[in-house]
Short mmCIF file of C-alpha atoms in Angstrom, two decimals:
data_model
loop_
_atom_site.label_atom_id
_atom_site.label_comp_id
_atom_site.label_asym_id
_atom_site.label_seq_id
_atom_site.Cartn_x
_atom_site.Cartn_y
_atom_site.Cartn_z
CA MET X 1 -49.95 1.20 35.18
CA ALA X 2 -50.06 -1.53 37.81
CA GLY X 3 -53.30 -3.52 38.11
CA PRO X 4 -55.79 -2.64 40.86
CA GLN X 5 -54.39 -3.49 44.27
CA GLN X 6 -56.33 -5.67 46.64
CA GLN X 7 -54.21 -4.36 49.51
CA PRO X 8 -56.07 -2.11 51.93
CA PRO X 9 -55.25 1.48 51.06
CA TYR X 10 -52.40 3.03 52.92
CA LEU X 11 -53.20 3.56 56.56
CA HIS X 12 -51.11 6.38 58.04
CA LEU X 13 -54.37 8.05 58.86
CA ALA X 14 -52.80 11.21 60.13
CA GLU X 15 -51.81 12.14 56.58
CA VAL X 16 -54.73 10.65 54.74
CA THR X 17 -56.90 12.77 52.42
CA ALA X 18 -60.67 12.65 52.50
CA SER X 19 -60.89 10.49 49.37
CA GLN X 20 -58.27 8.04 50.69
CA PHE X 21 -60.21 7.95 53.94
CA LEU X 22 -63.32 6.94 52.03
CA GLU X 23 -61.42 4.17 50.22
CA ILE X 24 -60.16 2.86 53.56
CA TRP X 25 -63.65 3.06 54.98
CA LYS X 26 -65.21 1.14 52.09
CA HIS X 27 -62.52 -1.51 52.37
CA PHE X 28 -63.17 -2.23 56.03
CA ASP X 29 -66.91 -1.63 56.26
CA ALA X 30 -67.26 -4.77 54.18
CA ASP X 31 -71.00 -5.23 54.66
CA GLY X 32 -71.70 -1.54 53.97
CA ASN X 33 -73.82 -1.02 57.10
CA GLY X 34 -72.16 2.26 58.04
CA TYR X 35 -70.13 0.78 60.91
CA ILE X 36 -66.83 -0.99 61.27
CA GLU X 37 -67.51 -3.69 63.84
CA GLY X 38 -66.57 -7.19 64.97
CA LYS X 39 -64.18 -8.88 62.58
CA GLU X 40 -64.02 -5.76 60.39
CA LEU X 41 -62.75 -3.79 63.35
CA GLU X 42 -60.04 -6.34 64.09
CA ASN X 43 -58.89 -6.28 60.47
CA PHE X 44 -58.88 -2.51 60.47
CA PHE X 45 -56.93 -2.33 63.68
CA GLN X 46 -54.35 -4.90 62.54
CA GLU X 47 -53.72 -2.87 59.39
CA LEU X 48 -53.49 0.31 61.42
CA GLU X 49 -50.90 -1.25 63.72
CA LYS X 50 -48.94 -2.59 60.74
CA ALA X 51 -48.86 0.87 59.23
CA ARG X 52 -47.68 2.30 62.54
CA LYS X 53 -44.94 -0.28 62.92
CA GLY X 54 -43.88 0.50 59.38
CA SER X 55 -43.52 4.13 60.33
CA GLY X 56 -41.68 3.25 63.54
CA MET X 57 -44.48 4.54 65.73
CA MET X 58 -44.65 1.61 68.12
CA SER X 59 -42.59 -1.25 69.49
CA LYS X 60 -43.39 -4.86 68.64
CA SER X 61 -44.01 -5.85 72.24
CA ASP X 62 -47.12 -3.68 72.55
CA ASN X 63 -50.19 -5.61 73.61
CA PHE X 64 -52.71 -5.75 70.75
CA GLY X 65 -55.76 -6.14 72.98
CA GLU X 66 -54.78 -3.23 75.21
CA LYS X 67 -54.07 -1.04 72.21
CA MET X 68 -57.40 -1.85 70.69
CA LYS X 69 -59.20 -1.06 73.95
CA GLU X 70 -57.40 2.27 74.13
CA PHE X 71 -58.34 3.04 70.53
CA MET X 72 -62.00 2.23 71.18
CA GLN X 73 -62.08 4.42 74.29
CA LYS X 74 -60.73 7.28 72.26
CA TYR X 75 -62.85 6.96 69.12
CA ASP X 76 -66.00 5.04 70.01
CA LYS X 77 -67.67 8.14 71.40
CA ASN X 78 -71.08 6.57 72.02
CA SER X 79 -69.51 3.36 73.45
CA ASP X 80 -71.55 0.97 71.33
CA GLY X 81 -68.51 -1.17 70.50
CA LYS X 82 -68.71 -0.08 66.85
CA ILE X 83 -67.00 2.71 65.00
CA GLU X 84 -69.03 4.84 62.61
CA MET X 85 -67.59 7.02 59.91
CA ALA X 86 -67.96 10.28 61.83
CA GLU X 87 -66.16 8.75 64.82
CA LEU X 88 -63.28 7.51 62.69
CA ALA X 89 -63.10 10.81 60.82
CA GLN X 90 -61.69 12.33 64.04
CA ILE X 91 -58.39 10.80 62.97
CA LEU X 92 -58.28 12.94 59.86
CA PRO X 93 -56.24 16.14 59.70
CA THR X 94 -58.40 19.19 60.28
CA GLU X 95 -58.56 20.54 56.76
CA GLU X 96 -59.78 17.18 55.48
CA ASN X 97 -62.17 16.78 58.34
CA PHE X 98 -65.07 18.56 56.80
CA LEU X 99 -66.98 15.26 56.81
CA LEU X 100 -67.32 15.65 60.53
CA CYS X 101 -68.47 19.22 60.50
CA PHE X 102 -70.83 18.49 57.67
CA ARG X 103 -72.43 15.67 59.57
CA GLN X 104 -72.93 17.92 62.54
CA HIS X 105 -74.73 20.38 60.27
CA VAL X 106 -77.03 18.01 58.43
CA GLY X 107 -80.11 17.86 60.59
CA SER X 108 -82.29 14.90 59.71
CA SER X 109 -82.70 12.46 56.89
CA ALA X 110 -86.05 14.06 56.08
CA GLU X 111 -84.32 17.43 55.50
CA PHE X 112 -81.67 15.69 53.46
CA MET X 113 -84.30 13.98 51.30
CA GLU X 114 -86.25 17.20 50.81
CA ALA X 115 -83.13 18.89 49.48
CA TRP X 116 -82.36 15.84 47.33
CA ARG X 117 -85.91 15.90 45.90
CA LYS X 118 -85.41 19.43 44.69
CA TYR X 119 -82.33 18.55 42.64
CA ASP X 120 -83.07 15.02 41.44
CA THR X 121 -85.90 16.34 39.31
CA ASP X 122 -86.02 13.38 36.93
CA ARG X 123 -86.06 10.96 39.91
CA SER X 124 -83.04 9.09 38.61
CA GLY X 125 -81.40 8.55 42.02
CA TYR X 126 -78.58 10.88 40.95
CA ILE X 127 -77.87 14.58 40.98
CA GLU X 128 -75.50 16.22 38.56
CA ALA X 129 -72.13 17.38 39.86
CA ASN X 130 -72.89 20.95 38.75
CA GLU X 131 -75.94 20.96 41.06
CA LEU X 132 -73.97 19.80 44.06
CA LYS X 133 -73.12 23.27 45.32
CA GLY X 134 -76.80 24.27 45.37
CA PHE X 135 -77.70 21.01 47.12
CA LEU X 136 -75.08 21.54 49.84
CA SER X 137 -75.99 25.17 50.39
CA ASP X 138 -79.67 24.15 50.72
CA LEU X 139 -78.74 21.55 53.33
CA LEU X 140 -76.69 24.06 55.30
CA LYS X 141 -79.54 26.58 55.14
CA LYS X 142 -82.01 23.98 56.42
CA ALA X 143 -79.65 23.28 59.30
CA ASN X 144 -79.37 27.06 60.00
CA ARG X 145 -75.61 26.94 59.57
CA PRO X 146 -73.85 30.10 58.47
CA TYR X 147 -71.19 29.37 55.86
CA ASP X 148 -69.10 31.49 53.52
CA GLU X 149 -68.58 31.07 49.79
CA PRO X 150 -64.97 29.74 49.99
CA LYS X 151 -66.07 27.13 52.56
CA LEU X 152 -68.94 26.01 50.36
CA GLN X 153 -66.61 25.82 47.37
CA GLU X 154 -64.21 23.67 49.40
CA TYR X 155 -67.00 21.32 50.58
CA THR X 156 -68.24 20.98 47.02
CA GLN X 157 -64.80 20.14 45.61
CA THR X 158 -64.03 17.64 48.40
CA ILE X 159 -67.37 15.88 48.04
CA LEU X 160 -66.87 15.63 44.29
CA ARG X 161 -63.43 14.09 44.84
CA MET X 162 -64.89 11.63 47.32
CA PHE X 163 -68.12 10.61 45.70
CA ASP X 164 -67.76 11.04 41.96
CA LEU X 165 -65.08 8.38 41.78
CA ASN X 166 -65.78 7.38 38.19
CA GLY X 167 -65.83 11.01 37.07
CA ASP X 168 -69.17 10.72 35.26
CA GLY X 169 -70.39 14.00 36.76
CA LYS X 170 -73.21 12.28 38.68
CA LEU X 171 -73.60 11.64 42.39
CA GLY X 172 -75.77 8.79 43.64
CA LEU X 173 -78.22 9.15 46.50
CA SER X 174 -76.89 6.18 48.44
CA GLU X 175 -73.35 7.61 48.35
CA MET X 176 -74.38 11.12 49.20
CA SER X 177 -76.49 9.91 52.11
CA ARG X 178 -73.20 8.99 53.79
CA LEU X 179 -73.06 12.63 54.82
CA LEU X 180 -75.76 11.72 57.33
CA PRO X 181 -74.86 10.30 60.75
CA VAL X 182 -75.51 6.54 60.77
CA GLN X 183 -78.59 6.66 62.98
CA GLU X 184 -80.16 9.23 60.62
CA ASN X 185 -79.17 7.40 57.46
CA PHE X 186 -82.29 5.41 56.72
CA LEU X 187 -80.84 4.29 53.38
CA LEU X 188 -78.21 2.27 55.23
CA LYS X 189 -80.97 0.42 57.02
CA PHE X 190 -81.99 -1.17 53.76
CA GLN X 191 -78.42 -2.07 52.82
CA GLY X 192 -78.78 -5.78 53.57
CA MET X 193 -82.31 -5.90 52.18
CA LYS X 194 -81.81 -4.53 48.70
CA LEU X 195 -84.27 -5.88 46.15
CA THR X 196 -83.82 -6.84 42.51
CA SER X 197 -86.13 -5.01 40.11
CA GLU X 198 -88.30 -8.15 39.81
CA GLU X 199 -88.76 -8.42 43.59
CA PHE X 200 -89.38 -4.70 43.82
CA ASN X 201 -91.99 -4.73 41.06
CA ALA X 202 -93.82 -7.63 42.70
CA ILE X 203 -93.92 -5.87 46.09
CA PHE X 204 -94.93 -2.51 44.63
CA THR X 205 -97.72 -4.06 42.57
CA PHE X 206 -98.97 -5.87 45.66
CA TYR X 207 -99.32 -2.62 47.63
CA ASP X 208 -100.45 -0.45 44.74
CA LYS X 209 -103.75 -2.33 44.61
CA ASP X 210 -105.50 0.04 42.23
CA GLY X 211 -102.54 0.20 39.82
CA SER X 212 -102.29 3.99 40.12
CA GLY X 213 -98.46 3.93 40.05
CA TYR X 214 -98.12 5.34 43.56
CA ILE X 215 -98.76 4.30 47.17
CA ASP X 216 -99.69 6.38 50.20
CA GLU X 217 -98.24 6.62 53.69
CA HIS X 218 -100.30 3.75 55.15
CA GLU X 219 -99.41 1.40 52.32
CA LEU X 220 -95.76 2.34 52.73
CA ASP X 221 -96.06 1.53 56.42
CA ALA X 222 -97.32 -1.98 55.66
CA LEU X 223 -94.72 -2.45 52.94
CA LEU X 224 -91.84 -1.54 55.28
CA LYS X 225 -93.14 -3.83 58.04
CA ASP X 226 -93.35 -6.69 55.56
CA LEU X 227 -89.88 -6.05 54.27
CA TYR X 228 -88.49 -6.15 57.80
CA GLU X 229 -90.33 -9.33 58.73
CA LYS X 230 -89.25 -11.02 55.52
CA ASN X 231 -85.64 -10.18 56.40
CA LYS X 232 -86.18 -11.24 60.03
CA LYS X 233 -85.04 -7.85 61.26
CA GLU X 234 -86.33 -6.18 64.39
CA MET X 235 -87.93 -2.79 63.98
CA ASN X 236 -89.63 -0.68 66.58
CA ILE X 237 -92.50 1.74 65.98
CA GLN X 238 -90.29 4.77 66.44
CA GLN X 239 -87.84 3.58 63.75
CA LEU X 240 -90.69 2.73 61.44
CA THR X 241 -92.11 6.23 61.83
CA THR X 242 -88.71 7.81 61.13
CA TYR X 243 -88.05 5.71 58.01
CA ARG X 244 -91.56 6.28 56.73
CA LYS X 245 -91.19 10.02 57.21
CA SER X 246 -87.83 10.02 55.44
CA VAL X 247 -89.09 7.97 52.52
CA MET X 248 -92.28 10.05 52.32
CA SER X 249 -90.24 13.23 51.96
CA LEU X 250 -89.59 11.93 48.44
CA ALA X 251 -93.32 11.85 47.78
CA GLU X 252 -95.41 14.46 46.04
CA ALA X 253 -98.59 15.56 47.82
CA GLY X 254 -98.64 12.33 49.81
CA LYS X 255 -98.17 10.14 46.73
CA LEU X 256 -95.06 8.01 46.67
CA TYR X 257 -94.36 7.00 43.09
CA ARG X 258 -92.77 3.75 42.02
CA LYS X 259 -89.56 5.45 40.87
CA ASP X 260 -89.04 7.24 44.21
CA LEU X 261 -89.28 4.07 46.23
CA GLU X 262 -87.14 2.17 43.77
CA ILE X 263 -84.25 4.55 44.48
CA VAL X 264 -84.40 3.61 48.17
CA LEU X 265 -85.06 -0.12 47.97
CA CYS X 266 -83.29 -1.38 44.86
CA SER X 267 -79.65 -2.34 44.62
CA GLU X 268 -79.16 -0.23 41.47
CA PRO X 269 -80.95 3.04 40.80
CA PRO X 270 -83.30 2.70 37.80
CA MET X 271 -81.54 3.50 34.54
#
């Protein structure tokens, strides 16, 4: 067995499987914000070109800048100068490209969280692999998407291959939320603002003034605003409303318990 390779995974994307695609993605989306952009994009593109040269797909004299522009025109569908996972997934061969069709099915992060809530009954931030099929079929039902049993089986197997990388039979919320399109994936928004358990406890205690162990929608509103200001990030009212709604879909009867919020805001799910 060779040691783990620091080399970017192999980049002939036309033959790549969904799990290899995810490895490539994780390698280049270095800051984990759900986009490959700026320097990451250059690195990605250089590797892509190297892989193509290696397979004799292009001549050395090709202009890098031109090529990159062409690539962006083709794949950056919303022309924001960044590539998100669903855009890049267009490169994948059709049978591996279920990521794309899944993302088109999953409606909103609130629907996603409602389905998650049903399966993560112990609020651990994980669902068991054997519950995955039920979770996916719930999501597809919410999105009013007809699907057949073999298709569902195939989605389930592929997602297990992609997300249960350590084979422990558990799937984490932050990984699974990658099925959501970036703009719907409110968990990604907190990527750069993850708290340690100490920081989290201090914040939660501050907002849970009466020590009841839960906060309500208004307190969550204030907490999120604070978190954004502290991290000097811009946030408009519309975004705030969306995030609040998504986070509140974890709540029970309007009560958001400590453990639910911890799953969203902490770097590691509670053990």
